[in-house]
PDB file of C-alpha atoms and ligand atoms in Angstrom:
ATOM      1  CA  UNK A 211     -15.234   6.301  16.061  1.00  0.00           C
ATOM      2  CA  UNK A 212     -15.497   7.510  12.491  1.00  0.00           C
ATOM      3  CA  UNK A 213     -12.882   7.995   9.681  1.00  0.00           C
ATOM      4  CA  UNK A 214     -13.537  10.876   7.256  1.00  0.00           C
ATOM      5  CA  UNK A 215     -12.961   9.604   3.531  1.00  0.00           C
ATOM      6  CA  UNK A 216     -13.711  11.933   0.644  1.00  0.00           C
ATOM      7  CA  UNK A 217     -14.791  14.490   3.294  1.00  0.00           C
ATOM      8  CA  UNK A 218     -17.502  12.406   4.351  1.00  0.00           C
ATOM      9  CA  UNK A 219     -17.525  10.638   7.922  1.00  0.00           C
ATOM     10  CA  UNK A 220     -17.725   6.684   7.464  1.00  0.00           C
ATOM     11  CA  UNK A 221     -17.619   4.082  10.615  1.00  0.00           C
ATOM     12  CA  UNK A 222     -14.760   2.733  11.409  1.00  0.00           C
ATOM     13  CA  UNK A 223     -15.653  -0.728  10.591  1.00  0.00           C
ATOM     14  CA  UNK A 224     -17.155   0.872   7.257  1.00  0.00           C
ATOM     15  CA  UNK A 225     -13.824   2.485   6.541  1.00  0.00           C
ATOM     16  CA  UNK A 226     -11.469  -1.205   7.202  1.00  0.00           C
ATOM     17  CA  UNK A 227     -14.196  -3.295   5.450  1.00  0.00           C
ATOM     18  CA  UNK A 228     -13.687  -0.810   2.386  1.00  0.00           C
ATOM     19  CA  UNK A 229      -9.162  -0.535   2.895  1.00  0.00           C
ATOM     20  CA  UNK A 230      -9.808  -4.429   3.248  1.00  0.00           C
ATOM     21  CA  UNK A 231     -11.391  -4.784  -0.289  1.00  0.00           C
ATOM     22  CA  UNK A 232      -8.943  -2.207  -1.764  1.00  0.00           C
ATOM     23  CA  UNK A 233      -6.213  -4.636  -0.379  1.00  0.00           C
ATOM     24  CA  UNK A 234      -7.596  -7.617  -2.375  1.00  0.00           C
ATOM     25  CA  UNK A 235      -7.839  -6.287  -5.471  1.00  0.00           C
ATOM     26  CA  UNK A 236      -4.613  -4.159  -5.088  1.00  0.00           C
ATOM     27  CA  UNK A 237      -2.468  -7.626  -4.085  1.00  0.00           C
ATOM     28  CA  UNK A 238      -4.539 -10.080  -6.636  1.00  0.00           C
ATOM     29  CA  UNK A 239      -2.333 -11.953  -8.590  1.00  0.00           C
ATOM     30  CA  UNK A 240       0.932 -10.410  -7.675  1.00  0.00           C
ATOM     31  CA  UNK A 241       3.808 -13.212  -6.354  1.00  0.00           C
ATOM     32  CA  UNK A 242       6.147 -10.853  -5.123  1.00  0.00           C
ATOM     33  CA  UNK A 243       6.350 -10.754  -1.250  1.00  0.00           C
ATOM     34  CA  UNK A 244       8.547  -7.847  -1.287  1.00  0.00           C
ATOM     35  CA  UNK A 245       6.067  -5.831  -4.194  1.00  0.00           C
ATOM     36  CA  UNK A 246       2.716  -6.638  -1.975  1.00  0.00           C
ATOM     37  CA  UNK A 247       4.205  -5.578   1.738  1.00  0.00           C
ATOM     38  CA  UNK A 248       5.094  -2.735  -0.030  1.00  0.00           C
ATOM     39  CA  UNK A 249       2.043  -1.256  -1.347  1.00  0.00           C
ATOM     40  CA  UNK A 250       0.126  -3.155   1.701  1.00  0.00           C
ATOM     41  CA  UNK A 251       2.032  -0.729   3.910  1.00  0.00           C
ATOM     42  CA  UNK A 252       1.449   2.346   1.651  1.00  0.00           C
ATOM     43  CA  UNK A 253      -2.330   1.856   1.510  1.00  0.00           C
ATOM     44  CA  UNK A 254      -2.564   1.549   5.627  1.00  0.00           C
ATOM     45  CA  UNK A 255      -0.693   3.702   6.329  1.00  0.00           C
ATOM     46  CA  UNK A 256      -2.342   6.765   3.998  1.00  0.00           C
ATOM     47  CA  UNK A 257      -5.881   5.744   4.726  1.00  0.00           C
ATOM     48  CA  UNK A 258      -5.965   5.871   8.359  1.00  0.00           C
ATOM     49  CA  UNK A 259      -5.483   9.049  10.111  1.00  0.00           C
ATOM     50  CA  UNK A 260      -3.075   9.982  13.224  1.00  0.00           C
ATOM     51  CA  UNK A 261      -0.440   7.206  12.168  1.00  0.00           C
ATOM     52  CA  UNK A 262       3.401   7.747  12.270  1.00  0.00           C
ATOM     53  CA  UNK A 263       4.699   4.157  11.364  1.00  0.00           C
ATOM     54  CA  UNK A 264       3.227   0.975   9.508  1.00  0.00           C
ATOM     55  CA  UNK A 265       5.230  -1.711   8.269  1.00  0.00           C
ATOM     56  CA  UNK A 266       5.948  -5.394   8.189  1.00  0.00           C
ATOM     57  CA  UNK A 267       9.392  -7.320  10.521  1.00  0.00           C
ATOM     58  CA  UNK A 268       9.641 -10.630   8.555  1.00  0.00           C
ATOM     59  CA  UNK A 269      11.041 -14.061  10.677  1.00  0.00           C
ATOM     60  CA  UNK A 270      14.700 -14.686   9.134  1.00  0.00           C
ATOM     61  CA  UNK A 271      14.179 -18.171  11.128  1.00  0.00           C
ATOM     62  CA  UNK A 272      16.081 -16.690  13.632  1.00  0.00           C
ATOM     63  CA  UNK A 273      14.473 -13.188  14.786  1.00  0.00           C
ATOM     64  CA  UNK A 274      12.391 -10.338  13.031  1.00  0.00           C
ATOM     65  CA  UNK A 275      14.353  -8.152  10.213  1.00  0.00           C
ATOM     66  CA  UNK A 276      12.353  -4.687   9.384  1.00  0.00           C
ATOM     67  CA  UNK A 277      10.572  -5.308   5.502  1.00  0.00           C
ATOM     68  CA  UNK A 278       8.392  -2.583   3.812  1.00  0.00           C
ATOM     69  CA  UNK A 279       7.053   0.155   6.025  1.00  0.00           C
ATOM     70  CA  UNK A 280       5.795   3.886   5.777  1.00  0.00           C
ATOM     71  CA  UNK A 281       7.486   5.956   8.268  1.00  0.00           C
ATOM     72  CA  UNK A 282      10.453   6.982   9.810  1.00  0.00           C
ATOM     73  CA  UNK A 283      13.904   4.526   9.413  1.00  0.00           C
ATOM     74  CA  UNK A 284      13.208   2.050  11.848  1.00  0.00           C
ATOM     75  CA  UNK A 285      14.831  -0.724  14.436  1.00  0.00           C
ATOM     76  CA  UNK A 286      16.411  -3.132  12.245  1.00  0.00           C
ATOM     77  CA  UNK A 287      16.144  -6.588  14.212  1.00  0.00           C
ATOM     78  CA  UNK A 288      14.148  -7.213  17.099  1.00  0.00           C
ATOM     79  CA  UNK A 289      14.272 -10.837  18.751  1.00  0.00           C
ATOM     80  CA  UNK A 290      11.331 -12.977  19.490  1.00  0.00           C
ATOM     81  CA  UNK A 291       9.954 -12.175  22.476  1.00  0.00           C
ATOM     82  CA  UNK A 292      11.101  -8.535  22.612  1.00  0.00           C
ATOM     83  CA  UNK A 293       9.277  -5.556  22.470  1.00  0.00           C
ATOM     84  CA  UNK A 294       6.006  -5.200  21.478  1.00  0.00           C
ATOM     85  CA  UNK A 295       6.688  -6.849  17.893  1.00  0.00           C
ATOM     86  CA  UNK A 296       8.585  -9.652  19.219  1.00  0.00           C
ATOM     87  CA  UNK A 297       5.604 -10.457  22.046  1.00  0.00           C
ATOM     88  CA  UNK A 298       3.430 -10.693  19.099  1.00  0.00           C
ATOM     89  CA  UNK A 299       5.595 -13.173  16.871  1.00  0.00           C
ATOM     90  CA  UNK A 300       5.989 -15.734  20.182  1.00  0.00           C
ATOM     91  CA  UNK A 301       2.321 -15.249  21.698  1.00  0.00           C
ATOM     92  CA  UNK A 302       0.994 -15.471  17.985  1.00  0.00           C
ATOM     93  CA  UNK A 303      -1.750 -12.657  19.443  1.00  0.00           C
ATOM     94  CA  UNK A 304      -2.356  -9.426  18.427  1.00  0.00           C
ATOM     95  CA  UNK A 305      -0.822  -6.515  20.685  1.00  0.00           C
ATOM     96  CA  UNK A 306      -2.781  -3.440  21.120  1.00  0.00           C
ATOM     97  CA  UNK A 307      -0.722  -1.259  23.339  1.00  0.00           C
ATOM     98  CA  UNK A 308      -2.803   1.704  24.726  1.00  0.00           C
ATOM     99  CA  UNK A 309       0.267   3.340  26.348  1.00  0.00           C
ATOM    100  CA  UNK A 310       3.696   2.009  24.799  1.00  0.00           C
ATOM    101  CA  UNK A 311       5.476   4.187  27.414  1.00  0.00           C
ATOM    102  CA  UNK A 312       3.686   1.764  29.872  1.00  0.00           C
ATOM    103  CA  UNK A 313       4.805  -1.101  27.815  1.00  0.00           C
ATOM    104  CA  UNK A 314       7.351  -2.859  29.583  1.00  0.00           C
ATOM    105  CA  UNK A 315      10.342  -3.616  27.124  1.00  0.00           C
ATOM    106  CA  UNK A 316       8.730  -1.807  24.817  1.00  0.00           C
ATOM    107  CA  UNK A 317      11.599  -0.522  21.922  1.00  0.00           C
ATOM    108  CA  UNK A 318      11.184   2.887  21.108  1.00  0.00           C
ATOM    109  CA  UNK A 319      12.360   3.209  16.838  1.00  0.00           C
ATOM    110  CA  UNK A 320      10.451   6.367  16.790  1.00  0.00           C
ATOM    111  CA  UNK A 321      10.269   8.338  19.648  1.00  0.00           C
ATOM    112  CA  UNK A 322       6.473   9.847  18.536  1.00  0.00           C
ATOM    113  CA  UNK A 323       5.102   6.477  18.957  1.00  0.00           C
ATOM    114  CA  UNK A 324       2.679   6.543  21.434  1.00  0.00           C
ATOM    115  CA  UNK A 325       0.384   3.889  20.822  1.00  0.00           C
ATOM    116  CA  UNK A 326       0.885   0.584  19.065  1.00  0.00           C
ATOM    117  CA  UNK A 327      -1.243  -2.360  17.492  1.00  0.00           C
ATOM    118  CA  UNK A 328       0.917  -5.081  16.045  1.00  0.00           C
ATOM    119  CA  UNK A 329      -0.511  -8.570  14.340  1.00  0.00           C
ATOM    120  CA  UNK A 330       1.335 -12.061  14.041  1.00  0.00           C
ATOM    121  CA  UNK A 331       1.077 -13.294  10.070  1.00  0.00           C
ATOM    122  CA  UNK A 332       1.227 -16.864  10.283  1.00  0.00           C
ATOM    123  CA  UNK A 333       1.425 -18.918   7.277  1.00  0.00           C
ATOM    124  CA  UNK A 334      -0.798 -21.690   6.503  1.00  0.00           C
ATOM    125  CA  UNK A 335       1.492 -23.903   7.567  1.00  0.00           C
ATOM    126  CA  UNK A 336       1.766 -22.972  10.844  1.00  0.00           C
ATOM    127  CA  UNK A 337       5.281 -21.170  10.221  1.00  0.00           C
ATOM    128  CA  UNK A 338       5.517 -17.592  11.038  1.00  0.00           C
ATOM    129  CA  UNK A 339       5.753 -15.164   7.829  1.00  0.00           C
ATOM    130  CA  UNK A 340       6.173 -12.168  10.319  1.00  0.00           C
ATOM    131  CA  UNK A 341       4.178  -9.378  11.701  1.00  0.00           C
ATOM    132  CA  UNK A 342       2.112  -6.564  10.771  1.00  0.00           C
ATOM    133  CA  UNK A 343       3.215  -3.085  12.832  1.00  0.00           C
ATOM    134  CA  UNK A 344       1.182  -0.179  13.159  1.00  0.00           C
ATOM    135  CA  UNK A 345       2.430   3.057  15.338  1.00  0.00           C
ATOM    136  CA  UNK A 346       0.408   6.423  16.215  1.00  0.00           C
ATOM    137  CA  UNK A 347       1.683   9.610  17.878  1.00  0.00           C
ATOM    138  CA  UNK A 348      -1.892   9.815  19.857  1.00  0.00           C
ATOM    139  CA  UNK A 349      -2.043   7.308  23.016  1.00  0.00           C
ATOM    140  CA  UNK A 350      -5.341   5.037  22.939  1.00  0.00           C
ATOM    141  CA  UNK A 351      -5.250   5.284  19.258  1.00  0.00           C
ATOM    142  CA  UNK A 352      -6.555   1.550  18.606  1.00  0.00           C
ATOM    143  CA  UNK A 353      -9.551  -0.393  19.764  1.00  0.00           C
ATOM    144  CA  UNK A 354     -10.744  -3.636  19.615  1.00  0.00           C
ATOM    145  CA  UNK A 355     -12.112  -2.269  16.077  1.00  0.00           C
ATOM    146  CA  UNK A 356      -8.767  -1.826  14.643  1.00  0.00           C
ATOM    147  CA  UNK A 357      -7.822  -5.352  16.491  1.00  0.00           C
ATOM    148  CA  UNK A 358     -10.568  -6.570  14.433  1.00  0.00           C
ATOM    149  CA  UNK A 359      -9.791  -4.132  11.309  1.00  0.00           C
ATOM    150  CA  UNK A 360      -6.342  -4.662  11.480  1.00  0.00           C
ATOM    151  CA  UNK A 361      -6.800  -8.663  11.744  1.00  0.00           C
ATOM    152  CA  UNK A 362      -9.157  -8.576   8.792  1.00  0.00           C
ATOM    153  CA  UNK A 363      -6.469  -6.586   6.515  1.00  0.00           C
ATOM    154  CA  UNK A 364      -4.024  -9.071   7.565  1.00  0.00           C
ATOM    155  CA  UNK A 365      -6.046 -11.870   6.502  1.00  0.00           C
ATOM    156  CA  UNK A 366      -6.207 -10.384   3.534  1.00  0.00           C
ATOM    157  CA  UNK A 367      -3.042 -10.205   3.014  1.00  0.00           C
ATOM    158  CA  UNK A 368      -1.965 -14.066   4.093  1.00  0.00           C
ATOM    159  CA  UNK A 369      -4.632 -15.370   1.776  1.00  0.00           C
ATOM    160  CA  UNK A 370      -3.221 -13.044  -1.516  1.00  0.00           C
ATOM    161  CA  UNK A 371       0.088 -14.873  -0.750  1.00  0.00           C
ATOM    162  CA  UNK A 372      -1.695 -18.844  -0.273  1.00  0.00           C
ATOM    163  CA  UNK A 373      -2.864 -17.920  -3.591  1.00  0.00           C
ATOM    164  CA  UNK A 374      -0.024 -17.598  -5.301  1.00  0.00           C
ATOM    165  CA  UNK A 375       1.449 -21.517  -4.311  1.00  0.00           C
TER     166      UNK A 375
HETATM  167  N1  SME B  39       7.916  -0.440  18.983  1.00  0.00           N
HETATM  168  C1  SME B  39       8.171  -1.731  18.400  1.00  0.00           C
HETATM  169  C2  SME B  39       9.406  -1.708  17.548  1.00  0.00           C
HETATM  170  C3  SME B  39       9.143  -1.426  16.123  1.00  0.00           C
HETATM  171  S1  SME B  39       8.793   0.181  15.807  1.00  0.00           S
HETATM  172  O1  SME B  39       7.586   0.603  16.523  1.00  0.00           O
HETATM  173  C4  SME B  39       8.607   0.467  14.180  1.00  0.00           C
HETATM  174  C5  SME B  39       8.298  -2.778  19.477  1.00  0.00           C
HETATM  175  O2  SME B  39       8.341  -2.490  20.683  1.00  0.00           O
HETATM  176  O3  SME B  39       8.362  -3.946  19.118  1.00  0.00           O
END
């Protein structure tokens, strides 16, 4: 599967090893939570194609709350265990849902979603920060590259925020 970038076709592991280097150097530095999930979301979500939704749910300590996202308005709380997001905050494993009409108690925010990959951030403490949500109109829009992609970005991510301690 290839990406086009600057009108020229890269791989798709090309394409998230290069989004995952913008990431560090975009959230380098920066202690806001709330600043980085922000522009983490923006720079996902406008450098992969055929997406409708990407965004963070953050653990309250009690269930997930929607944080920074590009998209539609979205579901605002969605408890552990529930829907796609909430089956990856318990089973701490990334979800990649070929078919979310096929997904059983899957919760529809947007009803374009077709397709879903969604990544547990877990803290280096063990604790759960959240998870990482990214919808796309198409069905079978994520492979086990964007598992791995997506996984990368998050690490990425987590380790911007160790830094800052
Ligand atoms: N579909 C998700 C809910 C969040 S929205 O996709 C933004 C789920 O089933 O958990």
């Amino acid at each position: 599967m290839f990406e086009i970038k600057n009108g020229q076709a890269t791989s798709k592991s090309e394409h998230y090893a290069d989004l995952a280097q913008q990431a560090q150097g975009m959230l380098a530095g920066e202690p806001s939570l709330t600043a980085n999930a922000a522009n983490f979301a923006a720079l996902v979500f406008h450098s992969l194609s055929d997406l409708n939704w990407a965004g963070f749910y953050l653990y309250d300590g009690a269930e997930l709350v929607v944080g920074p996202f590009q998209g539609k308005p979205a579901c605002i709380r969605i408890a552990l265990g529930k829907g796609v997001c909430g089956t990856a905050a318990q089973t701490r494993e990334t979800q990649v849902i070929r078919d979310v009409n096929s997904f059983d108690g899957h919760i529809a925010c947007d009803a374009a979603s077709q397709s879903e990959i969604v990544v547990p951030l877990v803290k280096s403490d063990g604790s759960l920060l959240g998870v990482w949500d990214v919808d796309s109109p198409s069905i079978g829009r994520f492979d086990e590259e964007d598992r791995a992609g997506m996984e990368a970005l998050c690490n990425v991510f987590m380790q911007a925020l160790d830094a800052q301690k």
